[in-house]
Amino acid sequence: MPRKTVRALERAKQNKVEGEDDEINKLKRALADKIVIAYKDFRKTHPHITQKTPGIKVSFDVAIQVVKKFEIAMQESLNGKVHGDGTLTFRKRLNTKIENMFRKEEDTEDGGMPSISRGVGVPGVLKDQYRPPLSRKSRNRQTLIRGSLCRINKEEDPDDWDWIDIGTKMKDTYELQRDDIVELTKKVMDEDKGEDESDPDEDERVMSSLKRDWPFLFYSVPMNTHYKRLTGIDLQERVLKFLSADELKYLLLYYCSCSNSSAINTQNLVLKLKVQQEMPASASMSTSTQFLLALCMTANNFAETYTNTFLFTSEKTLRPEEVDSVPNLPSSICIIALGDDPFNANTYYVSLDKICVAEKENALDAVMMLIKICFVFDIEYPPGLSLTFEFIERIVLELTVKETRVKNKSGKLLLVLTEKVKKAGKTFHNFKKSVREGLEQDF
């Protein structure tokens, strides 16, 4: 570690004051460099290791050691009130730095989805809609409209909102919305590239800033409009197509069948039985509950974890402005179910940067909002669930399929997928085919 930085933080510790942000960021970069080099060497001597990055646990362990060494120098306070020992914040910054260092040189020959944020040229986003041109005249006009939308949100009773007028104004300000989103995202990325270290907590205020400037963007209709223009896809239509074809029924059958590995079969079957046990005896499982169950079973199938990374529970009385009080809530995007049963709650919050960015009445709508937010705001899916959401995105909802076909040497179009997702999709397809053919046969 840089000696000058270490001495500066040790002095802060001795003087019982917080360390300078600049020194903490230098420490972050130095540690990230060492971890990346060490992990690359580790993979060379252990070629069977397929994990591309060290993972968040490494960052967490290092953060614990750093806070233990420098103590109060890493402490976080606001207006004189201590609100953290610095472990979680340093872990987040360190892990983000490490992930971005790997992203710059990431090799996608295995056909996996790039883990970089969705931007120009990335599958799923229309290149000409990522940041469309915005003339000075258009900017001035759209800025005035944005101001009127903010006034409506602040001054009018929600019961009196004219959603037709709001929808039109949101549609007419798409270019400015994209400009604001891209600029804020750029500030976050600049910090991790070392181009702008002046405000290392900028990323934690992105959602607050966007919610202030574009309060209606986080409601269903405006978000649907924005997502459809950005991607050229009507997500609601894809969901209805999936549900109308009984695909959800077959997916649940597949995850609990002997066609899957016996261990996963048992794990998913137990999960399904637990969900059913929590329901009233006469009640049937709703489509929303089934979808969330299928998503969690998908995570089990890929040996990924959804608890304490993606799906959280809280008291039914939790208000949107109180989501940061949920224990162990990450800054990454996740879903909070109000109540003890995450599969049958009446209210779900979509949280990002520990801020409630959307409120939904069922799990299906919450997951769909999460997907749209990930595309619209250039952010990653919940950590540790990359294969799960790739499967949901590509196999289940068939998003970004056309944009991810490449030609082989014979000129044949092939779908680019992570090998594990491709294999799971093929197995599921064969399972459906066998079941359907069996149902068509006579006894």
Tab-separated table of C-alpha atoms in Angstrom:
chain	number	residue	atom	x	y	z
A	1	MET	CA	0.000	0.000	0.000
A	2	PRO	CA	1.220	3.575	-0.648
A	3	ARG	CA	3.311	4.567	2.362
A	4	LYS	CA	2.191	8.195	2.239
A	5	THR	CA	-1.458	7.137	2.253
A	6	VAL	CA	-0.925	4.659	5.091
A	7	ARG	CA	0.840	7.308	7.182
A	8	ALA	CA	-1.943	9.827	6.518
A	9	LEU	CA	-4.628	7.379	7.647
A	10	GLU	CA	-2.604	6.319	10.688
A	11	ARG	CA	-2.274	9.987	11.703
A	12	ALA	CA	-6.029	10.402	11.341
A	13	LYS	CA	-6.507	7.364	13.558
A	14	GLN	CA	-4.122	8.746	16.191
A	15	ASN	CA	-5.850	12.140	16.087
A	16	LYS	CA	-9.251	10.405	16.276
A	17	VAL	CA	-10.564	12.062	13.125
A	18	GLU	CA	-11.907	10.715	9.836
A	19	GLY	CA	-9.423	10.181	7.021
A	20	GLU	CA	-9.441	12.336	3.899
A	21	ASP	CA	-11.552	10.957	1.045
A	22	ASP	CA	-8.636	11.413	-1.341
A	23	GLU	CA	-6.402	9.167	0.790
A	24	ILE	CA	-9.126	6.533	1.159
A	25	ASN	CA	-9.581	6.479	-2.615
A	26	LYS	CA	-5.827	6.068	-3.140
A	27	LEU	CA	-5.933	3.137	-0.746
A	28	LYS	CA	-8.878	1.671	-2.652
A	29	ARG	CA	-7.039	1.856	-5.984
A	30	ALA	CA	-3.834	0.375	-4.569
A	31	LEU	CA	-5.655	-2.553	-2.984
A	32	ALA	CA	-7.694	-3.155	-6.139
A	33	ASP	CA	-4.504	-3.344	-8.213
A	34	LYS	CA	-2.990	-5.932	-5.872
A	35	ILE	CA	-6.171	-8.021	-5.698
A	36	VAL	CA	-6.576	-8.077	-9.480
A	37	ILE	CA	-2.958	-9.158	-10.020
A	38	ALA	CA	-3.214	-11.822	-7.311
A	39	TYR	CA	-6.464	-13.216	-8.705
A	40	LYS	CA	-5.080	-13.401	-12.232
A	41	ASP	CA	-2.068	-15.342	-10.936
A	42	PHE	CA	-4.406	-17.598	-8.969
A	43	ARG	CA	-6.453	-18.416	-12.063
A	44	LYS	CA	-3.300	-19.230	-14.031
A	45	THR	CA	-2.323	-21.857	-11.466
A	46	HIS	CA	-5.920	-23.050	-11.082
A	47	PRO	CA	-7.267	-23.211	-14.673
A	48	HIS	CA	-10.400	-25.037	-13.540
A	49	ILE	CA	-11.602	-21.858	-11.785
A	50	THR	CA	-14.211	-20.217	-14.039
A	51	GLN	CA	-15.199	-17.256	-11.865
A	52	LYS	CA	-13.931	-14.174	-13.703
A	53	THR	CA	-13.588	-11.878	-10.703
A	54	PRO	CA	-12.661	-12.480	-7.045
A	55	GLY	CA	-16.217	-11.764	-5.900
A	56	ILE	CA	-17.689	-9.476	-3.287
A	57	LYS	CA	-16.623	-11.676	-0.353
A	58	VAL	CA	-12.976	-10.841	-1.035
A	59	SER	CA	-13.787	-7.121	-1.025
A	60	PHE	CA	-15.754	-7.550	2.191
A	61	ASP	CA	-12.915	-9.417	3.941
A	62	VAL	CA	-10.393	-6.781	2.852
A	63	ALA	CA	-12.711	-3.962	3.976
A	64	ILE	CA	-12.992	-5.556	7.421
A	65	GLN	CA	-9.190	-5.696	7.712
A	66	VAL	CA	-8.801	-2.087	6.533
A	67	VAL	CA	-11.346	-0.778	9.055
A	68	LYS	CA	-9.727	-2.859	11.788
A	69	LYS	CA	-6.329	-1.330	10.961
A	70	PHE	CA	-7.329	2.308	10.575
A	71	GLU	CA	-10.419	2.323	12.827
A	72	ILE	CA	-11.841	5.839	13.225
A	73	ALA	CA	-10.048	7.061	10.086
A	74	MET	CA	-12.513	4.981	8.033
A	75	GLN	CA	-15.550	6.026	10.055
A	76	GLU	CA	-18.554	7.701	8.397
A	77	SER	CA	-20.466	10.567	9.944
A	78	LEU	CA	-22.974	13.188	8.883
A	79	ASN	CA	-23.494	16.464	10.738
A	80	GLY	CA	-21.397	15.111	13.587
A	81	LYS	CA	-23.428	11.894	13.927
A	82	VAL	CA	-21.636	8.598	13.269
A	83	HIS	CA	-23.653	6.310	10.989
A	84	GLY	CA	-21.162	3.578	10.115
A	85	ASP	CA	-17.661	2.264	10.702
A	86	GLY	CA	-16.935	2.466	6.964
A	87	THR	CA	-16.832	-1.266	6.223
A	88	LEU	CA	-19.812	-1.433	3.873
A	89	THR	CA	-18.964	1.742	1.973
A	90	PHE	CA	-15.314	0.777	1.474
A	91	ARG	CA	-16.348	-2.734	0.442
A	92	LYS	CA	-18.687	-1.312	-2.182
A	93	ARG	CA	-16.084	1.087	-3.612
A	94	LEU	CA	-13.357	-1.563	-3.621
A	95	ASN	CA	-15.552	-4.184	-5.273
A	96	THR	CA	-16.779	-1.718	-7.909
A	97	LYS	CA	-13.196	-0.729	-8.697
A	98	ILE	CA	-12.118	-4.375	-9.050
A	99	GLU	CA	-15.123	-5.257	-11.222
A	100	ASN	CA	-14.478	-2.303	-13.531
A	101	MET	CA	-10.797	-3.212	-13.903
A	102	PHE	CA	-11.779	-6.673	-15.098
A	103	ARG	CA	-14.474	-5.267	-17.366
A	104	LYS	CA	-11.980	-3.227	-19.350
A	105	GLU	CA	-10.161	-6.349	-20.485
A	106	GLU	CA	-13.025	-8.817	-20.281
A	107	ASP	CA	-12.938	-11.431	-23.010
A	108	THR	CA	-16.387	-12.397	-24.233
A	109	GLU	CA	-15.291	-15.306	-26.435
A	110	ASP	CA	-17.340	-17.670	-24.319
A	111	GLY	CA	-20.465	-15.875	-25.537
A	112	GLY	CA	-21.471	-14.544	-22.153
A	113	MET	CA	-23.312	-11.312	-21.609
A	114	PRO	CA	-20.840	-8.469	-21.090
A	115	SER	CA	-20.997	-7.382	-17.462
A	116	ILE	CA	-20.368	-3.772	-18.394
A	117	SER	CA	-23.274	-1.399	-18.014
A	118	ARG	CA	-25.670	-1.291	-20.912
A	119	GLY	CA	-24.674	1.509	-23.239
A	120	VAL	CA	-24.167	2.266	-26.900
A	121	GLY	CA	-23.624	-0.938	-28.849
A	122	VAL	CA	-24.543	-3.230	-25.965
A	123	PRO	CA	-27.233	-5.854	-26.727
A	124	GLY	CA	-30.720	-4.730	-25.817
A	125	VAL	CA	-30.313	-0.981	-26.314
A	126	LEU	CA	-31.011	0.752	-29.620
A	127	LYS	CA	-27.862	2.647	-30.554
A	128	ASP	CA	-29.677	5.737	-31.827
A	129	GLN	CA	-31.885	5.892	-28.719
A	130	TYR	CA	-29.210	5.571	-26.043
A	131	ARG	CA	-28.420	9.288	-26.210
A	132	PRO	CA	-30.309	10.871	-29.101
A	133	PRO	CA	-29.279	14.354	-30.306
A	134	LEU	CA	-30.589	17.264	-28.263
A	135	SER	CA	-30.378	20.737	-29.804
A	136	ARG	CA	-30.179	23.848	-27.657
A	137	LYS	CA	-33.722	24.797	-28.621
A	138	SER	CA	-35.044	21.335	-27.736
A	139	ARG	CA	-33.103	21.323	-24.485
A	140	ASN	CA	-34.616	24.642	-23.415
A	141	ARG	CA	-38.128	23.491	-24.322
A	142	GLN	CA	-37.765	20.141	-22.577
A	143	THR	CA	-36.199	21.747	-19.512
A	144	LEU	CA	-39.307	23.904	-19.124
A	145	ILE	CA	-41.503	20.810	-19.409
A	146	ARG	CA	-39.361	19.043	-16.805
A	147	GLY	CA	-39.919	21.987	-14.474
A	148	SER	CA	-43.683	21.787	-14.943
A	149	LEU	CA	-43.599	18.054	-14.138
A	150	CYS	CA	-41.685	18.746	-10.930
A	151	ARG	CA	-44.254	21.365	-9.947
A	152	ILE	CA	-47.098	18.917	-10.551
A	153	ASN	CA	-45.383	16.362	-8.332
A	154	LYS	CA	-44.741	18.854	-5.518
A	155	GLU	CA	-47.856	20.998	-5.574
A	156	GLU	CA	-50.745	18.863	-6.795
A	157	ASP	CA	-52.602	16.148	-4.939
A	158	PRO	CA	-51.774	12.756	-6.517
A	159	ASP	CA	-55.505	12.089	-6.801
A	160	ASP	CA	-55.728	15.105	-9.120
A	161	TRP	CA	-52.839	14.173	-11.412
A	162	ASP	CA	-53.743	14.177	-15.092
A	163	TRP	CA	-51.925	11.064	-16.272
A	164	ILE	CA	-52.682	11.712	-19.930
A	165	ASP	CA	-50.976	15.107	-19.687
A	166	ILE	CA	-48.113	13.659	-17.623
A	167	GLY	CA	-47.640	10.804	-20.091
A	168	THR	CA	-47.490	13.221	-23.020
A	169	LYS	CA	-44.957	15.449	-21.270
A	170	MET	CA	-42.791	12.475	-20.352
A	171	LYS	CA	-42.906	11.228	-23.922
A	172	ASP	CA	-41.930	14.683	-25.203
A	173	THR	CA	-38.892	14.901	-22.908
A	174	TYR	CA	-37.271	11.541	-23.706
A	175	GLU	CA	-34.113	13.139	-25.129
A	176	LEU	CA	-33.527	15.208	-21.982
A	177	GLN	CA	-34.230	12.191	-19.769
A	178	ARG	CA	-31.563	10.198	-21.596
A	179	ASP	CA	-29.138	13.113	-21.443
A	180	ASP	CA	-29.560	13.447	-17.679
A	181	ILE	CA	-29.263	9.698	-17.120
A	182	VAL	CA	-26.121	9.343	-19.229
A	183	GLU	CA	-24.455	12.358	-17.606
A	184	LEU	CA	-25.098	11.081	-14.095
A	185	THR	CA	-23.934	7.599	-15.053
A	186	LYS	CA	-20.772	9.069	-16.575
A	187	LYS	CA	-19.934	10.793	-13.301
A	188	VAL	CA	-20.143	7.460	-11.504
A	189	MET	CA	-17.950	5.703	-14.061
A	190	ASP	CA	-15.416	8.556	-14.069
A	191	GLU	CA	-14.872	8.072	-10.358
A	192	ASP	CA	-14.015	4.412	-10.881
A	193	LYS	CA	-11.672	5.249	-13.755
A	194	GLY	CA	-9.863	7.734	-11.545
A	195	GLU	CA	-10.835	10.663	-13.750
A	196	ASP	CA	-12.864	12.428	-11.107
A	197	GLU	CA	-12.169	11.622	-7.470
A	198	SER	CA	-13.722	14.802	-6.129
A	199	ASP	CA	-16.962	13.183	-5.017
A	200	PRO	CA	-16.633	9.432	-4.399
A	201	ASP	CA	-20.177	9.143	-3.084
A	202	GLU	CA	-21.741	10.557	-6.249
A	203	ASP	CA	-23.095	7.139	-7.245
A	204	GLU	CA	-25.029	6.908	-4.009
A	205	ARG	CA	-26.928	10.066	-4.915
A	206	VAL	CA	-27.736	9.258	-8.535
A	207	MET	CA	-31.198	7.882	-7.836
A	208	SER	CA	-32.046	10.708	-5.439
A	209	SER	CA	-31.097	13.231	-8.104
A	210	LEU	CA	-33.056	11.478	-10.839
A	211	LYS	CA	-36.124	11.039	-8.635
A	212	ARG	CA	-36.011	14.743	-7.852
A	213	ASP	CA	-35.678	15.825	-11.502
A	214	TRP	CA	-37.866	13.098	-13.050
A	215	PRO	CA	-40.313	11.974	-10.335
A	216	PHE	CA	-42.784	10.438	-12.785
A	217	LEU	CA	-40.190	8.328	-14.591
A	218	PHE	CA	-40.460	5.781	-11.795
A	219	TYR	CA	-44.166	5.151	-12.392
A	220	SER	CA	-45.316	2.276	-14.606
A	221	VAL	CA	-46.591	4.036	-17.734
A	222	PRO	CA	-43.728	6.561	-18.159
A	223	MET	CA	-41.163	3.829	-17.416
A	224	ASN	CA	-42.808	1.512	-19.965
A	225	THR	CA	-42.728	4.280	-22.573
A	226	HIS	CA	-39.070	5.060	-21.901
A	227	TYR	CA	-38.028	1.390	-21.927
A	228	LYS	CA	-39.903	0.662	-25.148
A	229	ARG	CA	-38.264	3.560	-26.977
A	230	LEU	CA	-34.816	2.688	-25.598
A	231	THR	CA	-34.996	-1.004	-26.523
A	232	GLY	CA	-37.701	-1.209	-29.182
A	233	ILE	CA	-39.365	-3.926	-27.080
A	234	ASP	CA	-42.724	-3.958	-25.326
A	235	LEU	CA	-41.830	-5.879	-22.171
A	236	GLN	CA	-45.461	-6.274	-21.152
A	237	GLU	CA	-46.190	-8.071	-24.423
A	238	ARG	CA	-43.283	-10.452	-23.844
A	239	VAL	CA	-44.563	-11.262	-20.358
A	240	LEU	CA	-48.098	-11.913	-21.610
A	241	LYS	CA	-46.722	-14.106	-24.399
A	242	PHE	CA	-44.769	-16.160	-21.871
A	243	LEU	CA	-47.770	-16.551	-19.577
A	244	SER	CA	-50.348	-17.256	-22.292
A	245	ALA	CA	-48.286	-20.133	-23.702
A	246	ASP	CA	-48.219	-21.932	-20.334
A	247	GLU	CA	-44.445	-21.505	-20.307
A	248	LEU	CA	-44.504	-20.649	-16.597
A	249	LYS	CA	-46.298	-23.893	-15.778
A	250	TYR	CA	-43.724	-25.908	-17.703
A	251	LEU	CA	-40.838	-24.017	-16.120
A	252	LEU	CA	-42.044	-24.862	-12.605
A	253	LEU	CA	-42.586	-28.494	-13.604
A	254	TYR	CA	-39.105	-28.632	-15.076
A	255	TYR	CA	-37.419	-27.301	-11.954
A	256	CYS	CA	-39.177	-29.882	-9.774
A	257	SER	CA	-38.797	-32.806	-12.181
A	258	CYS	CA	-36.316	-35.656	-12.334
A	259	SER	CA	-34.988	-34.126	-15.561
A	260	ASN	CA	-33.072	-31.771	-13.326
A	261	SER	CA	-30.327	-32.894	-10.943
A	262	SER	CA	-31.706	-34.715	-7.915
A	263	ALA	CA	-30.255	-32.211	-5.445
A	264	ILE	CA	-31.738	-29.211	-7.247
A	265	ASN	CA	-35.011	-31.067	-7.753
A	266	THR	CA	-35.338	-31.617	-3.995
A	267	GLN	CA	-34.279	-28.062	-3.167
A	268	ASN	CA	-36.852	-26.556	-5.525
A	269	LEU	CA	-39.580	-28.961	-4.472
A	270	VAL	CA	-39.039	-28.031	-0.825
A	271	LEU	CA	-39.139	-24.334	-1.745
A	272	LYS	CA	-42.432	-24.815	-3.589
A	273	LEU	CA	-43.946	-26.729	-0.656
A	274	LYS	CA	-42.837	-24.022	1.777
A	275	VAL	CA	-44.496	-21.334	-0.330
A	276	GLN	CA	-47.699	-23.379	-0.473
A	277	GLN	CA	-47.644	-23.948	3.293
A	278	GLU	CA	-47.703	-20.203	3.900
A	279	MET	CA	-50.863	-19.823	1.831
A	280	PRO	CA	-54.459	-20.245	3.063
A	281	ALA	CA	-55.716	-23.792	2.533
A	282	SER	CA	-58.288	-22.810	-0.090
A	283	ALA	CA	-56.056	-20.363	-1.961
A	284	SER	CA	-54.314	-21.111	-5.232
A	285	MET	CA	-50.876	-19.788	-6.098
A	286	SER	CA	-51.121	-16.549	-8.083
A	287	THR	CA	-49.273	-16.017	-11.350
A	288	SER	CA	-47.122	-13.400	-9.644
A	289	THR	CA	-46.118	-15.805	-6.877
A	290	GLN	CA	-45.374	-18.530	-9.418
A	291	PHE	CA	-43.131	-16.192	-11.410
A	292	LEU	CA	-41.081	-15.170	-8.373
A	293	LEU	CA	-40.885	-18.831	-7.375
A	294	ALA	CA	-39.619	-19.731	-10.861
A	295	LEU	CA	-36.988	-16.981	-10.654
A	296	CYS	CA	-35.731	-18.298	-7.298
A	297	MET	CA	-35.726	-21.860	-8.643
A	298	THR	CA	-33.661	-20.617	-11.578
A	299	ALA	CA	-31.147	-19.220	-9.088
A	300	ASN	CA	-31.017	-22.604	-7.357
A	301	ASN	CA	-30.499	-24.255	-10.727
A	302	PHE	CA	-27.398	-22.135	-11.361
A	303	ALA	CA	-26.225	-22.394	-7.732
A	304	GLU	CA	-26.726	-18.647	-7.291
A	305	THR	CA	-28.035	-16.964	-4.150
A	306	TYR	CA	-31.127	-14.767	-4.053
A	307	THR	CA	-31.489	-14.295	-0.279
A	308	ASN	CA	-29.635	-11.302	1.168
A	309	THR	CA	-28.634	-10.226	-2.341
A	310	PHE	CA	-31.880	-9.749	-4.257
A	311	LEU	CA	-34.943	-10.612	-2.153
A	312	PHE	CA	-35.527	-9.098	1.285
A	313	THR	CA	-38.433	-8.933	3.728
A	314	SER	CA	-39.466	-6.208	6.141
A	315	GLU	CA	-42.308	-5.121	8.389
A	316	LYS	CA	-45.610	-4.444	6.641
A	317	THR	CA	-45.562	-0.914	8.043
A	318	LEU	CA	-42.270	0.016	6.358
A	319	ARG	CA	-42.641	3.285	4.429
A	320	PRO	CA	-40.792	3.996	1.164
A	321	GLU	CA	-38.593	6.630	2.781
A	322	GLU	CA	-37.499	4.117	5.437
A	323	VAL	CA	-36.040	1.384	3.205
A	324	ASP	CA	-32.481	2.203	4.280
A	325	SER	CA	-33.411	0.848	7.719
A	326	VAL	CA	-33.815	-2.708	6.377
A	327	PRO	CA	-30.978	-4.807	7.877
A	328	ASN	CA	-28.175	-5.755	5.463
A	329	LEU	CA	-29.860	-3.975	2.562
A	330	PRO	CA	-27.308	-3.540	-0.252
A	331	SER	CA	-26.856	-0.475	-2.428
A	332	SER	CA	-27.336	-2.672	-5.491
A	333	ILE	CA	-30.802	-3.065	-6.965
A	334	CYS	CA	-33.060	-5.447	-5.055
A	335	ILE	CA	-36.656	-6.114	-4.031
A	336	ILE	CA	-38.164	-5.747	-0.554
A	337	ALA	CA	-41.362	-7.652	0.250
A	338	LEU	CA	-43.432	-6.142	3.057
A	339	GLY	CA	-44.280	-8.985	5.417
A	340	ASP	CA	-42.782	-12.293	6.503
A	341	ASP	CA	-43.624	-14.134	3.274
A	342	PRO	CA	-41.696	-12.709	0.293
A	343	PHE	CA	-43.731	-14.749	-2.193
A	344	ASN	CA	-47.201	-13.586	-1.153
A	345	ALA	CA	-46.797	-9.978	-0.041
A	346	ASN	CA	-49.259	-7.239	-0.973
A	347	THR	CA	-46.552	-4.610	-1.445
A	348	TYR	CA	-43.078	-4.765	-2.951
A	349	TYR	CA	-40.463	-2.019	-3.057
A	350	VAL	CA	-37.752	-1.883	-5.702
A	351	SER	CA	-34.689	-0.459	-3.961
A	352	LEU	CA	-31.558	1.043	-5.500
A	353	ASP	CA	-28.837	2.897	-3.602
A	354	LYS	CA	-30.966	2.106	-0.524
A	355	ILE	CA	-33.725	4.310	-1.938
A	356	CYS	CA	-37.206	3.113	-2.839
A	357	VAL	CA	-37.442	3.833	-6.557
A	358	ALA	CA	-40.727	2.009	-7.216
A	359	GLU	CA	-43.631	0.478	-5.329
A	360	LYS	CA	-45.609	-2.464	-6.745
A	361	GLU	CA	-48.559	-4.560	-5.614
A	362	ASN	CA	-47.156	-7.901	-6.741
A	363	ALA	CA	-43.830	-9.640	-7.280
A	364	LEU	CA	-44.160	-9.997	-11.057
A	365	ASP	CA	-44.582	-6.254	-11.562
A	366	ALA	CA	-41.681	-5.617	-9.177
A	367	VAL	CA	-39.337	-7.924	-11.116
A	368	MET	CA	-40.376	-6.378	-14.439
A	369	MET	CA	-39.741	-2.896	-13.043
A	370	LEU	CA	-36.330	-4.063	-11.836
A	371	ILE	CA	-35.426	-5.289	-15.328
A	372	LYS	CA	-36.558	-2.034	-16.926
A	373	ILE	CA	-34.618	0.042	-14.409
A	374	CYS	CA	-31.459	-1.973	-15.120
A	375	PHE	CA	-31.763	-1.193	-18.827
A	376	VAL	CA	-32.845	2.435	-18.469
A	377	PHE	CA	-30.235	3.451	-15.888
A	378	ASP	CA	-27.271	1.438	-17.184
A	379	ILE	CA	-26.867	-0.679	-14.058
A	380	GLU	CA	-26.102	-4.309	-13.356
A	381	TYR	CA	-28.571	-6.951	-12.305
A	382	PRO	CA	-28.422	-7.966	-8.612
A	383	PRO	CA	-24.917	-9.257	-7.764
A	384	GLY	CA	-24.476	-13.002	-7.829
A	385	LEU	CA	-27.498	-13.557	-10.081
A	386	SER	CA	-26.001	-12.935	-13.517
A	387	LEU	CA	-26.877	-16.379	-14.906
A	388	THR	CA	-30.355	-16.277	-13.373
A	389	PHE	CA	-31.266	-12.980	-14.996
A	390	GLU	CA	-29.591	-13.922	-18.261
A	391	PHE	CA	-31.853	-16.977	-18.360
A	392	ILE	CA	-34.945	-14.891	-17.500
A	393	GLU	CA	-33.960	-12.203	-20.012
A	394	ARG	CA	-32.931	-14.433	-22.926
A	395	ILE	CA	-34.781	-17.736	-22.526
A	396	VAL	CA	-37.935	-16.782	-20.629
A	397	LEU	CA	-38.762	-13.312	-21.980
A	398	GLU	CA	-36.725	-13.527	-25.204
A	399	LEU	CA	-35.280	-10.031	-24.824
A	400	THR	CA	-32.278	-8.871	-26.894
A	401	VAL	CA	-32.339	-12.100	-28.914
A	402	LYS	CA	-31.997	-10.534	-32.375
A	403	GLU	CA	-29.185	-8.276	-31.239
A	404	THR	CA	-27.125	-11.217	-29.975
A	405	ARG	CA	-27.007	-13.456	-33.018
A	406	VAL	CA	-23.671	-13.903	-34.769
A	407	LYS	CA	-22.620	-15.793	-37.878
A	408	ASN	CA	-20.348	-18.810	-37.649
A	409	LYS	CA	-17.844	-19.801	-40.340
A	410	SER	CA	-20.629	-21.447	-42.333
A	411	GLY	CA	-22.692	-18.271	-42.281
A	412	LYS	CA	-25.292	-19.743	-39.926
A	413	LEU	CA	-26.791	-17.397	-37.334
A	414	LEU	CA	-26.123	-18.546	-33.781
A	415	LEU	CA	-27.442	-17.141	-30.524
A	416	VAL	CA	-24.701	-15.867	-28.225
A	417	LEU	CA	-25.288	-17.083	-24.692
A	418	THR	CA	-23.295	-18.118	-21.670
A	419	GLU	CA	-22.674	-21.850	-22.011
A	420	LYS	CA	-24.543	-22.708	-18.793
A	421	VAL	CA	-27.569	-20.664	-19.851
A	422	LYS	CA	-27.507	-22.145	-23.337
A	423	LYS	CA	-27.417	-25.670	-21.898
A	424	ALA	CA	-30.222	-24.932	-19.418
A	425	GLY	CA	-32.362	-23.403	-22.174
A	426	LYS	CA	-31.876	-26.426	-24.410
A	427	THR	CA	-32.693	-28.866	-21.599
A	428	PHE	CA	-35.830	-26.899	-20.725
A	429	HIS	CA	-36.900	-26.839	-24.383
A	430	ASN	CA	-36.453	-30.605	-24.692
A	431	PHE	CA	-38.379	-31.133	-21.455
A	432	LYS	CA	-41.325	-29.056	-22.718
A	433	LYS	CA	-41.319	-30.902	-26.009
A	434	SER	CA	-41.375	-34.309	-24.306
A	435	VAL	CA	-44.192	-33.346	-21.945
A	436	ARG	CA	-46.322	-31.839	-24.707
A	437	GLU	CA	-45.833	-34.858	-26.933
A	438	GLY	CA	-46.750	-37.138	-24.039
A	439	LEU	CA	-49.940	-35.200	-23.336
A	440	GLU	CA	-51.005	-35.530	-26.958
A	441	GLN	CA	-50.781	-39.321	-26.871
A	442	ASP	CA	-53.678	-41.564	-25.901
A	443	PHE	CA	-53.654	-43.588	-22.697
